[in-house]
mmCIF file of C-alpha atoms in Angstrom:
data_model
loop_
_atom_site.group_PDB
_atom_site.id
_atom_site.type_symbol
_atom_site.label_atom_id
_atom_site.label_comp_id
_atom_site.label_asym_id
_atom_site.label_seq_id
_atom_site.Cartn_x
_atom_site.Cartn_y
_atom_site.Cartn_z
ATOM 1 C CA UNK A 1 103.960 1.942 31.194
ATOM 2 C CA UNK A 2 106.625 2.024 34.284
ATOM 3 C CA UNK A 3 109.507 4.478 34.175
ATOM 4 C CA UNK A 4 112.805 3.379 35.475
ATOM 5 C CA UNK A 5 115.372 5.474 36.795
ATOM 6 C CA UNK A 6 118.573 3.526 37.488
ATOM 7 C CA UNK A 7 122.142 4.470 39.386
ATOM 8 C CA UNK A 8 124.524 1.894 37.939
ATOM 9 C CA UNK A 9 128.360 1.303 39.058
ATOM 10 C CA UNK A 10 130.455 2.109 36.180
ATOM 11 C CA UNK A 11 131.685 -1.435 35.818
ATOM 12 C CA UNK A 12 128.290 -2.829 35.528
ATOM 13 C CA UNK A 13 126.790 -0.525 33.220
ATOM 14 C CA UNK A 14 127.421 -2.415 30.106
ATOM 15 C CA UNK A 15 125.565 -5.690 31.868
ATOM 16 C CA UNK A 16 122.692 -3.828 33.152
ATOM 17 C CA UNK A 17 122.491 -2.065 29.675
ATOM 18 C CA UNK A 18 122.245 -5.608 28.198
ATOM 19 C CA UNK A 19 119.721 -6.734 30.798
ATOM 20 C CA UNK A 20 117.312 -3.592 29.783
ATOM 21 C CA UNK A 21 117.912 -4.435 26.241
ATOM 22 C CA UNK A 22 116.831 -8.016 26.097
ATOM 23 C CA UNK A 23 113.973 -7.423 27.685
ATOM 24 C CA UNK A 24 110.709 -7.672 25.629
ATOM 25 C CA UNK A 25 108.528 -4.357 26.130
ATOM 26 C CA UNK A 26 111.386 -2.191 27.164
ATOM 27 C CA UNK A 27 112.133 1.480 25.149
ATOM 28 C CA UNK A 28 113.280 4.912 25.534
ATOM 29 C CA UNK A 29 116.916 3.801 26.828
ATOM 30 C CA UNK A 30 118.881 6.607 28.317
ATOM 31 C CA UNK A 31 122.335 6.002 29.537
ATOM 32 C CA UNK A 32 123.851 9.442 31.358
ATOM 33 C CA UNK A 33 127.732 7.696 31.930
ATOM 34 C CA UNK A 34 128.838 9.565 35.297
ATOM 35 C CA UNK A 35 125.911 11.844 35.863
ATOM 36 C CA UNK A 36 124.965 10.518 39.559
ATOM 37 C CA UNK A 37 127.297 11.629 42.681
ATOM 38 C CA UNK A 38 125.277 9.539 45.415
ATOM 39 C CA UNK A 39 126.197 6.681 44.999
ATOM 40 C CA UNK A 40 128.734 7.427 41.949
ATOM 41 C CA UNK A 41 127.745 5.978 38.672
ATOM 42 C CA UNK A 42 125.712 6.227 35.682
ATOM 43 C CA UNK A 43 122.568 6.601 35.335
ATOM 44 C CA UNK A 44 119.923 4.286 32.848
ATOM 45 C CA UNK A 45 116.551 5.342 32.417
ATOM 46 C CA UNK A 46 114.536 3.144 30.409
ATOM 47 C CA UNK A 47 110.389 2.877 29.942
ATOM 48 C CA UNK A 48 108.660 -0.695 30.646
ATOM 49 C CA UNK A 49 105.324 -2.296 29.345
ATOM 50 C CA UNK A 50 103.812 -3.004 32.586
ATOM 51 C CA UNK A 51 103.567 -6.779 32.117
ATOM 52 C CA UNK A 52 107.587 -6.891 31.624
ATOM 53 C CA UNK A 53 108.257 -4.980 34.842
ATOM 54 C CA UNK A 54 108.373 -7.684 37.004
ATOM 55 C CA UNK A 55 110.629 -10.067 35.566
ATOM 56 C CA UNK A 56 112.778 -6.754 34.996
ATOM 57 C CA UNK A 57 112.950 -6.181 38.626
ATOM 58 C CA UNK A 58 113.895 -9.702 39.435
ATOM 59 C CA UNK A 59 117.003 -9.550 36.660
ATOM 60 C CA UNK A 60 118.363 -6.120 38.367
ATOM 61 C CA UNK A 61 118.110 -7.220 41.312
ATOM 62 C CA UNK A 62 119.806 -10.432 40.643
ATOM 63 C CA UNK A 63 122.630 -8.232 39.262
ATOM 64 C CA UNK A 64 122.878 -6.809 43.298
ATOM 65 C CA UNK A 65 121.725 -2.908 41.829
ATOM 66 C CA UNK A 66 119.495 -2.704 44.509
ATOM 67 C CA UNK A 67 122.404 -2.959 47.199
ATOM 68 C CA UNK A 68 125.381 -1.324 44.857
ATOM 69 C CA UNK A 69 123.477 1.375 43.267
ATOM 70 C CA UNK A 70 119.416 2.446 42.796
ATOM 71 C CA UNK A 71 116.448 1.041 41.381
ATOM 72 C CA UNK A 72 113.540 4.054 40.880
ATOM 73 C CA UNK A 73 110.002 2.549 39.718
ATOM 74 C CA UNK A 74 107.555 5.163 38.239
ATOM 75 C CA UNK A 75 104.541 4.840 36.847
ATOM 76 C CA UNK A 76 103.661 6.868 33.066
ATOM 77 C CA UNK A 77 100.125 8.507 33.229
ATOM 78 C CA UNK A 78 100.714 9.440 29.869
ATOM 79 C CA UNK A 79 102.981 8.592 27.218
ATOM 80 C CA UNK A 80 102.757 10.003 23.881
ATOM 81 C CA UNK A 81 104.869 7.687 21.689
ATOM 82 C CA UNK A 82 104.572 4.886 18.952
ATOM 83 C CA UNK A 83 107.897 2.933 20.070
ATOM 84 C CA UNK A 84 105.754 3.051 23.952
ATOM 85 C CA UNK A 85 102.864 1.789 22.094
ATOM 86 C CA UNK A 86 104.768 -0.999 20.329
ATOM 87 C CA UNK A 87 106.535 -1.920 23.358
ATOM 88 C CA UNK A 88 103.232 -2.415 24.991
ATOM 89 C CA UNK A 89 101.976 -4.614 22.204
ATOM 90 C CA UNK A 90 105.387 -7.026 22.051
ATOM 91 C CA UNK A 91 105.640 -7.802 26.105
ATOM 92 C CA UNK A 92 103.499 -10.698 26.692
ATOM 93 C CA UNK A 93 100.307 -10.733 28.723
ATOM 94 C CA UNK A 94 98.311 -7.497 29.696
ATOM 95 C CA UNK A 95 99.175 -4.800 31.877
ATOM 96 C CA UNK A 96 96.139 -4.883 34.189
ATOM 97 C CA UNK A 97 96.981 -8.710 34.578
ATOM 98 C CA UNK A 98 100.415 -8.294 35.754
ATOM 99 C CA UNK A 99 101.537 -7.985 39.488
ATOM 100 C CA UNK A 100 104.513 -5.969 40.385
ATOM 101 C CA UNK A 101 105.586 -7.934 43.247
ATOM 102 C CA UNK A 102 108.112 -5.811 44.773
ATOM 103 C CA UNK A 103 106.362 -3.009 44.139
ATOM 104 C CA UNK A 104 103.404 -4.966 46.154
ATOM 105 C CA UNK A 105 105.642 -5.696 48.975
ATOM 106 C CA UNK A 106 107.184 -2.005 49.217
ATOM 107 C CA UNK A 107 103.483 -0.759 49.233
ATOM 108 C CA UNK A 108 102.170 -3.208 51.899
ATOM 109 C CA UNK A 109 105.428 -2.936 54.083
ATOM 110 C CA UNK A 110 104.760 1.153 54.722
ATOM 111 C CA UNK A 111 100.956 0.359 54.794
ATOM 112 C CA UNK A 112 101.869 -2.179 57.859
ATOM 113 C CA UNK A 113 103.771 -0.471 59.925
ATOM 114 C CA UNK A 114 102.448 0.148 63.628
ATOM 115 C CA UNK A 115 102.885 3.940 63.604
ATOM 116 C CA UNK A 116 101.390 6.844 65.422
ATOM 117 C CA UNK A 117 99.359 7.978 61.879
ATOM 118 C CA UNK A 118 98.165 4.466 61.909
ATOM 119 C CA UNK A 119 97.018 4.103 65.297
ATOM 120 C CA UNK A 120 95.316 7.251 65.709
ATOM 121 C CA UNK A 121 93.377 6.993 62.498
ATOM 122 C CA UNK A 122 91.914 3.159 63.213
ATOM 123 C CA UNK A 123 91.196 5.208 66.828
ATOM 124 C CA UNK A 124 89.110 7.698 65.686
ATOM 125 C CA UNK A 125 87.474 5.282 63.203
ATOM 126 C CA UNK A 126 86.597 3.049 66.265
ATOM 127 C CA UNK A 127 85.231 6.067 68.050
ATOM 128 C CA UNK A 128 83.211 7.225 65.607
ATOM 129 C CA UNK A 129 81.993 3.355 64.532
ATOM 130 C CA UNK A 130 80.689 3.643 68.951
ATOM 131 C CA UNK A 131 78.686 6.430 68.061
ATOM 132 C CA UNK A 132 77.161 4.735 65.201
ATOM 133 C CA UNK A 133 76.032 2.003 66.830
ATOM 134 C CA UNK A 134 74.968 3.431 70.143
ATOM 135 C CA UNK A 135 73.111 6.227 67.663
ATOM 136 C CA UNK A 136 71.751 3.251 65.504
ATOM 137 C CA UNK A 137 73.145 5.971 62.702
ATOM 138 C CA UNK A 138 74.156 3.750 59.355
ATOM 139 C CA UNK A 139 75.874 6.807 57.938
ATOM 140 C CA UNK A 140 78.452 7.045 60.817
ATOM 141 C CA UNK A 141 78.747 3.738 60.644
ATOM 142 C CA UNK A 142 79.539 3.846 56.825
ATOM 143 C CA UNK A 143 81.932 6.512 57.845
ATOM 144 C CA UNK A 144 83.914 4.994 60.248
ATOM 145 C CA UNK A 145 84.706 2.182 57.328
ATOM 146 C CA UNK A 146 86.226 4.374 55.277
ATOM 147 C CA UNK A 147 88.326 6.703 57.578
ATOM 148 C CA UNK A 148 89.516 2.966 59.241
ATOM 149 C CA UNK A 149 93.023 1.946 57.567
ATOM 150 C CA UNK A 150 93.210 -1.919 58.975
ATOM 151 C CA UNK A 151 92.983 -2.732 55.041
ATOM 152 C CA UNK A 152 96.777 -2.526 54.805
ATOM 153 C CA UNK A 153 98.537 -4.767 57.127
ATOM 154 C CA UNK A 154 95.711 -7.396 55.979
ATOM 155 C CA UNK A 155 97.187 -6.941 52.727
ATOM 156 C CA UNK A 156 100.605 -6.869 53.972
ATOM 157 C CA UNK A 157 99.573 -10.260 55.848
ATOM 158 C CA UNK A 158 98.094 -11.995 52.357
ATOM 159 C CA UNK A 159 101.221 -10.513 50.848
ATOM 160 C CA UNK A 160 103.665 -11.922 53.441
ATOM 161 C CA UNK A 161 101.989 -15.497 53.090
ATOM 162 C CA UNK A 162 102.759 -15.750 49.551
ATOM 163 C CA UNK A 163 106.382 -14.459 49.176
ATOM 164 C CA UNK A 164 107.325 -15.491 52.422
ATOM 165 C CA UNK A 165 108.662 -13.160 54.286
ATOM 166 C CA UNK A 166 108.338 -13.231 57.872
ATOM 167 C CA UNK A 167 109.165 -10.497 59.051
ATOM 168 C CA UNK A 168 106.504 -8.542 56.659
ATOM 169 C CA UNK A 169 104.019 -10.952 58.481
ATOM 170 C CA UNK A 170 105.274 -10.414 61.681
ATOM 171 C CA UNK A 171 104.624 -6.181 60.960
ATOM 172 C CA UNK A 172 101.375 -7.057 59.471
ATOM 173 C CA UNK A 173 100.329 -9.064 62.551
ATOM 174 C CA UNK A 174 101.885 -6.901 65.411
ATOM 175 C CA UNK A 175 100.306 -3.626 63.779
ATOM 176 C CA UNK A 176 96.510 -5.519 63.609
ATOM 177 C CA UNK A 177 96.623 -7.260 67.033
ATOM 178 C CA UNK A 178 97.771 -3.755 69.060
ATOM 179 C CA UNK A 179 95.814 -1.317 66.306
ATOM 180 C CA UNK A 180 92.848 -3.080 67.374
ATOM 181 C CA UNK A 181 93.532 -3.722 70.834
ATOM 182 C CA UNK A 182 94.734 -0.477 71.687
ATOM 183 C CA UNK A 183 92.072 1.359 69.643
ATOM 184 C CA UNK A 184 89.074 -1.221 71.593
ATOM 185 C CA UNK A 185 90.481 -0.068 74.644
ATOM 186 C CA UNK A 186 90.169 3.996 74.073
ATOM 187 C CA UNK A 187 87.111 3.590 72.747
ATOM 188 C CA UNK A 188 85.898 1.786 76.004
ATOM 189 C CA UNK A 189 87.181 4.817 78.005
ATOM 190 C CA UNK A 190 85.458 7.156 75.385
ATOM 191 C CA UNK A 191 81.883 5.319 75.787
ATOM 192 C CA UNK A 192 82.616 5.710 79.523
ATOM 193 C CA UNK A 193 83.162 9.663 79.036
ATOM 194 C CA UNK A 194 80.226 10.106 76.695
ATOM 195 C CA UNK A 195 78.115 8.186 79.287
ATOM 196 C CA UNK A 196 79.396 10.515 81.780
ATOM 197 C CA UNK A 197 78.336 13.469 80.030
ATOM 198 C CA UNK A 198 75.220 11.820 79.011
ATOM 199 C CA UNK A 199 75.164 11.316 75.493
ATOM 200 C CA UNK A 200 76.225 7.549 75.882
ATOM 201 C CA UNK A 201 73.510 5.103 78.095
ATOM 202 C CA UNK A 202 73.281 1.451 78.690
ATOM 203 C CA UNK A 203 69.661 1.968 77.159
ATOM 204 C CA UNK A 204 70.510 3.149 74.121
ATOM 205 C CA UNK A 205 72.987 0.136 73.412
ATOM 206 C CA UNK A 206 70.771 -2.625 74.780
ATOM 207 C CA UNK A 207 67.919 -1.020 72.615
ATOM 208 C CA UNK A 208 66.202 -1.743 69.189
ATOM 209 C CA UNK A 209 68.624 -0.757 66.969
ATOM 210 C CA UNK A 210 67.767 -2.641 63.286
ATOM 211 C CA UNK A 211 70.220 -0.483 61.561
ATOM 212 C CA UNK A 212 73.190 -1.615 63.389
ATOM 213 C CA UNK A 213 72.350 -4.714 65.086
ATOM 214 C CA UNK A 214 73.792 -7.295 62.646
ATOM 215 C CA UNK A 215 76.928 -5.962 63.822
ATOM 216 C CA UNK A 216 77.160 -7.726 66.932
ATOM 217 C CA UNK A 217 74.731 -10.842 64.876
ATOM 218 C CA UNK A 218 77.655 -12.593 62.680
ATOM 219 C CA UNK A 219 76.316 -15.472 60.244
ATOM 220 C CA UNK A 220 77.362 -17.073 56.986
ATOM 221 C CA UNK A 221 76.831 -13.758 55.241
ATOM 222 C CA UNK A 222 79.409 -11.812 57.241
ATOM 223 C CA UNK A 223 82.231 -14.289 56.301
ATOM 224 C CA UNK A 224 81.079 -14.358 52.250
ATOM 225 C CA UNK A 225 81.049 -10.378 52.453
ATOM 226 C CA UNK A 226 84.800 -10.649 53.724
ATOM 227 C CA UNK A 227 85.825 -12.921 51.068
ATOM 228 C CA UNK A 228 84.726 -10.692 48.268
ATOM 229 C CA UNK A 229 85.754 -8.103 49.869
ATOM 230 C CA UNK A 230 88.808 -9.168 50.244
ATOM 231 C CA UNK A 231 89.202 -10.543 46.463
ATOM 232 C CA UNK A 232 88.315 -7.130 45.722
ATOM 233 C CA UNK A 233 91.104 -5.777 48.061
ATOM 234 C CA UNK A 234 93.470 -7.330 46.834
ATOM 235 C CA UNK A 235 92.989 -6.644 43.011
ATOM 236 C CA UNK A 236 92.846 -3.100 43.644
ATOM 237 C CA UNK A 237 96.113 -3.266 45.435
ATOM 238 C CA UNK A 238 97.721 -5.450 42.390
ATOM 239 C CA UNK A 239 96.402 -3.736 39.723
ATOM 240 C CA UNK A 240 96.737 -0.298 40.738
ATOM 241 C CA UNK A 241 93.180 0.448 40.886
ATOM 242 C CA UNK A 242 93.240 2.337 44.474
ATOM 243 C CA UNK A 243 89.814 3.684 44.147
ATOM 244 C CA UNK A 244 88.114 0.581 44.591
ATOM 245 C CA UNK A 245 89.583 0.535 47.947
ATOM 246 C CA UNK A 246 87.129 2.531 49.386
ATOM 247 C CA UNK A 247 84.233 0.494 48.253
ATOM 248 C CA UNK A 248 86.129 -2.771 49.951
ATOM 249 C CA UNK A 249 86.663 -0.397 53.102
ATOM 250 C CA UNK A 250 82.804 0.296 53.288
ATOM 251 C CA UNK A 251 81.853 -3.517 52.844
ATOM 252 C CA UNK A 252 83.413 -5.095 55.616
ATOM 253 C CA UNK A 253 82.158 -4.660 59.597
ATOM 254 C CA UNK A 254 85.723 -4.862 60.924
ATOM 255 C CA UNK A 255 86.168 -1.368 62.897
ATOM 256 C CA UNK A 256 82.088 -1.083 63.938
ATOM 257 C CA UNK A 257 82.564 -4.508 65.252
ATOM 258 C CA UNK A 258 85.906 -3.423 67.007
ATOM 259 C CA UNK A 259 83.334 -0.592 68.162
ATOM 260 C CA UNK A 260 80.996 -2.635 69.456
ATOM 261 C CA UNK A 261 82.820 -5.058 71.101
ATOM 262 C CA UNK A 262 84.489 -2.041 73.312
ATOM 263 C CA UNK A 263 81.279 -0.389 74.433
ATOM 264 C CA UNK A 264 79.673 -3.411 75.349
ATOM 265 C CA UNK A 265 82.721 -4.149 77.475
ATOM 266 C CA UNK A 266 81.932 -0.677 79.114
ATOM 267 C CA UNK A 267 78.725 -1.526 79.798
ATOM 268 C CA UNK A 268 79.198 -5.212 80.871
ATOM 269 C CA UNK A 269 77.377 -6.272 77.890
ATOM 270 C CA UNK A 270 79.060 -9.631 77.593
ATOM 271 C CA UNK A 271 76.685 -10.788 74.601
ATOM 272 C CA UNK A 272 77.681 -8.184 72.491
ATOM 273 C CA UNK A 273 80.763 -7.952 73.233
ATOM 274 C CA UNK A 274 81.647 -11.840 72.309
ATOM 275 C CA UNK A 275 79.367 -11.387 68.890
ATOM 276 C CA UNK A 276 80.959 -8.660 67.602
ATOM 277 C CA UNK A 277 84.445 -10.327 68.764
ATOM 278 C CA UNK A 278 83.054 -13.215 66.565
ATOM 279 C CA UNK A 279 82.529 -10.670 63.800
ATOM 280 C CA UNK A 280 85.678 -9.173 64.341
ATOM 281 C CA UNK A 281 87.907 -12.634 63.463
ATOM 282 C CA UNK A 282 85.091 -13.441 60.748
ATOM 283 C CA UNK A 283 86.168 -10.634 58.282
ATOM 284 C CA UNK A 284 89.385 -10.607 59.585
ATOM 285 C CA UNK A 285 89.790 -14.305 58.538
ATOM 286 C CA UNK A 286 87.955 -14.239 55.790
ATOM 287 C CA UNK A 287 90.006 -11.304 53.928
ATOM 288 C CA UNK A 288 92.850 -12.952 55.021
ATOM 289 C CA UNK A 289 92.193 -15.849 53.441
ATOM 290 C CA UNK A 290 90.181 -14.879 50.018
ATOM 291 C CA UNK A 291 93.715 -12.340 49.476
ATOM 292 C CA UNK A 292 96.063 -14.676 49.626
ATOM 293 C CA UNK A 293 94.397 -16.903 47.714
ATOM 294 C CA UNK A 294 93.768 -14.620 45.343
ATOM 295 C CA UNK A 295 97.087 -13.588 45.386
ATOM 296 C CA UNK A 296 98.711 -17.331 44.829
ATOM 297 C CA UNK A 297 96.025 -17.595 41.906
ATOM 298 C CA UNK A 298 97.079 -14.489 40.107
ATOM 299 C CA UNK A 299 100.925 -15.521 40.681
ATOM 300 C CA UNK A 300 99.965 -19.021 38.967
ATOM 301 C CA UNK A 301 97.791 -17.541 36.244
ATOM 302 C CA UNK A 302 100.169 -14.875 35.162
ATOM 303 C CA UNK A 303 102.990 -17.237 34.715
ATOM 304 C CA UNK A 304 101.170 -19.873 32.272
ATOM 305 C CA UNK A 305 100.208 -16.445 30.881
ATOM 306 C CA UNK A 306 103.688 -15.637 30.514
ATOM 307 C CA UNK A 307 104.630 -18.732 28.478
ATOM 308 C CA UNK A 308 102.083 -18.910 26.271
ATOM 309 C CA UNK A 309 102.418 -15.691 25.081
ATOM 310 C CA UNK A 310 106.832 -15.589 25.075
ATOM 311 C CA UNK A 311 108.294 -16.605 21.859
ATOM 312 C CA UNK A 312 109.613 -20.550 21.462
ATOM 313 C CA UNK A 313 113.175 -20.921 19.851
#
């Protein structure tokens, strides 16, 4: 169940009161008249079935709430209540089905942005990715997956493809393309300092290293590890299942690649550095394109979904 928490101009209360009313899968209205001060209005608080949120959304936002008052999503861990129960069971479709699109876009447009958090996290990933594969050290390598946070302009990328919105794409894009290149290029002058200190060598990168040398080695199976992965992603994302974002993290060789690619620059490895470029755009590409198809699929199974399940008449 979502929880929404509406400011509502007095002289549209009555239609958005309506709107909440007609909608299958809605209960527990509240109507406070005059109880919010900024912006003035009333306030409507009503709980949604999941699946009904969406469409919802759309209606209140088609009455311009979003712009002359407040639209508050929430979502219930918990609700303890028969008329929540039966709301569930009358909105069509199934809650872990549904996609909250503009709750997908909101999430995905902070996740995108190029900030300072950003950067330095997908930095320190990189760096510790370089010591993984100049270590040959699988766990660091593992590591340096998880902590790395390119996952969420992808998404906001897939995400921008299918509503399209530009300038969500243009975020996405700007915060991958100088993330990565600014992040490859510290991590060049870090493999250059650990070499100076000696803990870095050109030996140790042009070495055996069967843990970590598939990085650098992209085939077939790189790309088919991206698409799941990014399949994977992007349910997570839509169906509010965070936790298996960690597993997609760990799956795909984007930020040791990144890695790679920077200390073999360091070193003048050009080899390496163009394979694990090539691995680089492989899962980038591949997510890329297995989330925004997956996205366009859910969009067109969720709305023949929809009308077999909404009442005729």
């Amino acid at each position: 169940m979502l929880h929404l928490r509406l400011i509502v101009p007095a002289d549209r209360t009555e239609e958005v009161v309506r709107t909440v009313e007609k909608t299958v899968g809605t209960t527990h209205l509240v109507v406070l008249p005059g109880a919010a001060r900024n912006p003035m209005g009333d306030v409507v608080m009503c709980d949604v079935a999941r699946e009904a949120g969406d469409s919802l959304l759309g209606e209140l936002r088609e009455l311009g709430l979003d712009e002359t008052g407040s639209i508050a999503v929430e979502n219930i861990d918990l609700s303890l209540s028969r008329r929540a129960d039966e709301a569930e069971e009358d909105a069509p479709g199934e809650g872990a089905d549904a996609v909250l699109w503009e709750q997908l876009t909101d999430a995905t447009h902070e996740e995108s942005t190029l900030s300072v958090t950003y950067l330095a996290f997908l930095t320190l990933a990189t760096m510790i990715a370089a010591c993984g594969v100049v270590l040959d050290n699988a766990i660091l390598i593992v590591g340096a997956m998880a902590v790395g946070p390119e996952f969420g302009p992808l998404a906001g990328l897939c995400t921008a493809l299918v509503r399209r919105a530009p300038r969500l794409a243009a975020r996405s894009a700007i915060a991958l393309l100088v993330g990565f290149a600014a992040a490859m290029a510290l991590t060049t002058g870090f493999g250059m300092l650990m070499d100076a200190v000696g803990l870095f060598s050109a030996d140790m990168l042009e070495g055996a290293r069967p843990n970590t040398d598939f990085i650098w080695k992209p085939d077939m199976f790189s790309f088919v590890v991206a698409v799941l992965a990014g399949i994977a992603g992007t349910l997570s994302l839509t169906s509010a299942k965070s936790g298996a974002l960690v597993g997609v993290a760990i799956s795909v060789t984007t930020v040791p690649a990144a890695a790679n690619a920077a200390v073999a620059l360091g070193y003048g490895e050009i080899h390496q550095m163009w394979g694990s470029t090539e691995q680089l755009l492989l899962n980038l590409v591949g997510i890329v394109l297995a989330g925004t198809l997956t996205l366009v699929l859910q969009k067109v199974l969720w709305k023949r979904q929809r009308r077999r399940t909404l009442p005729r008449g």
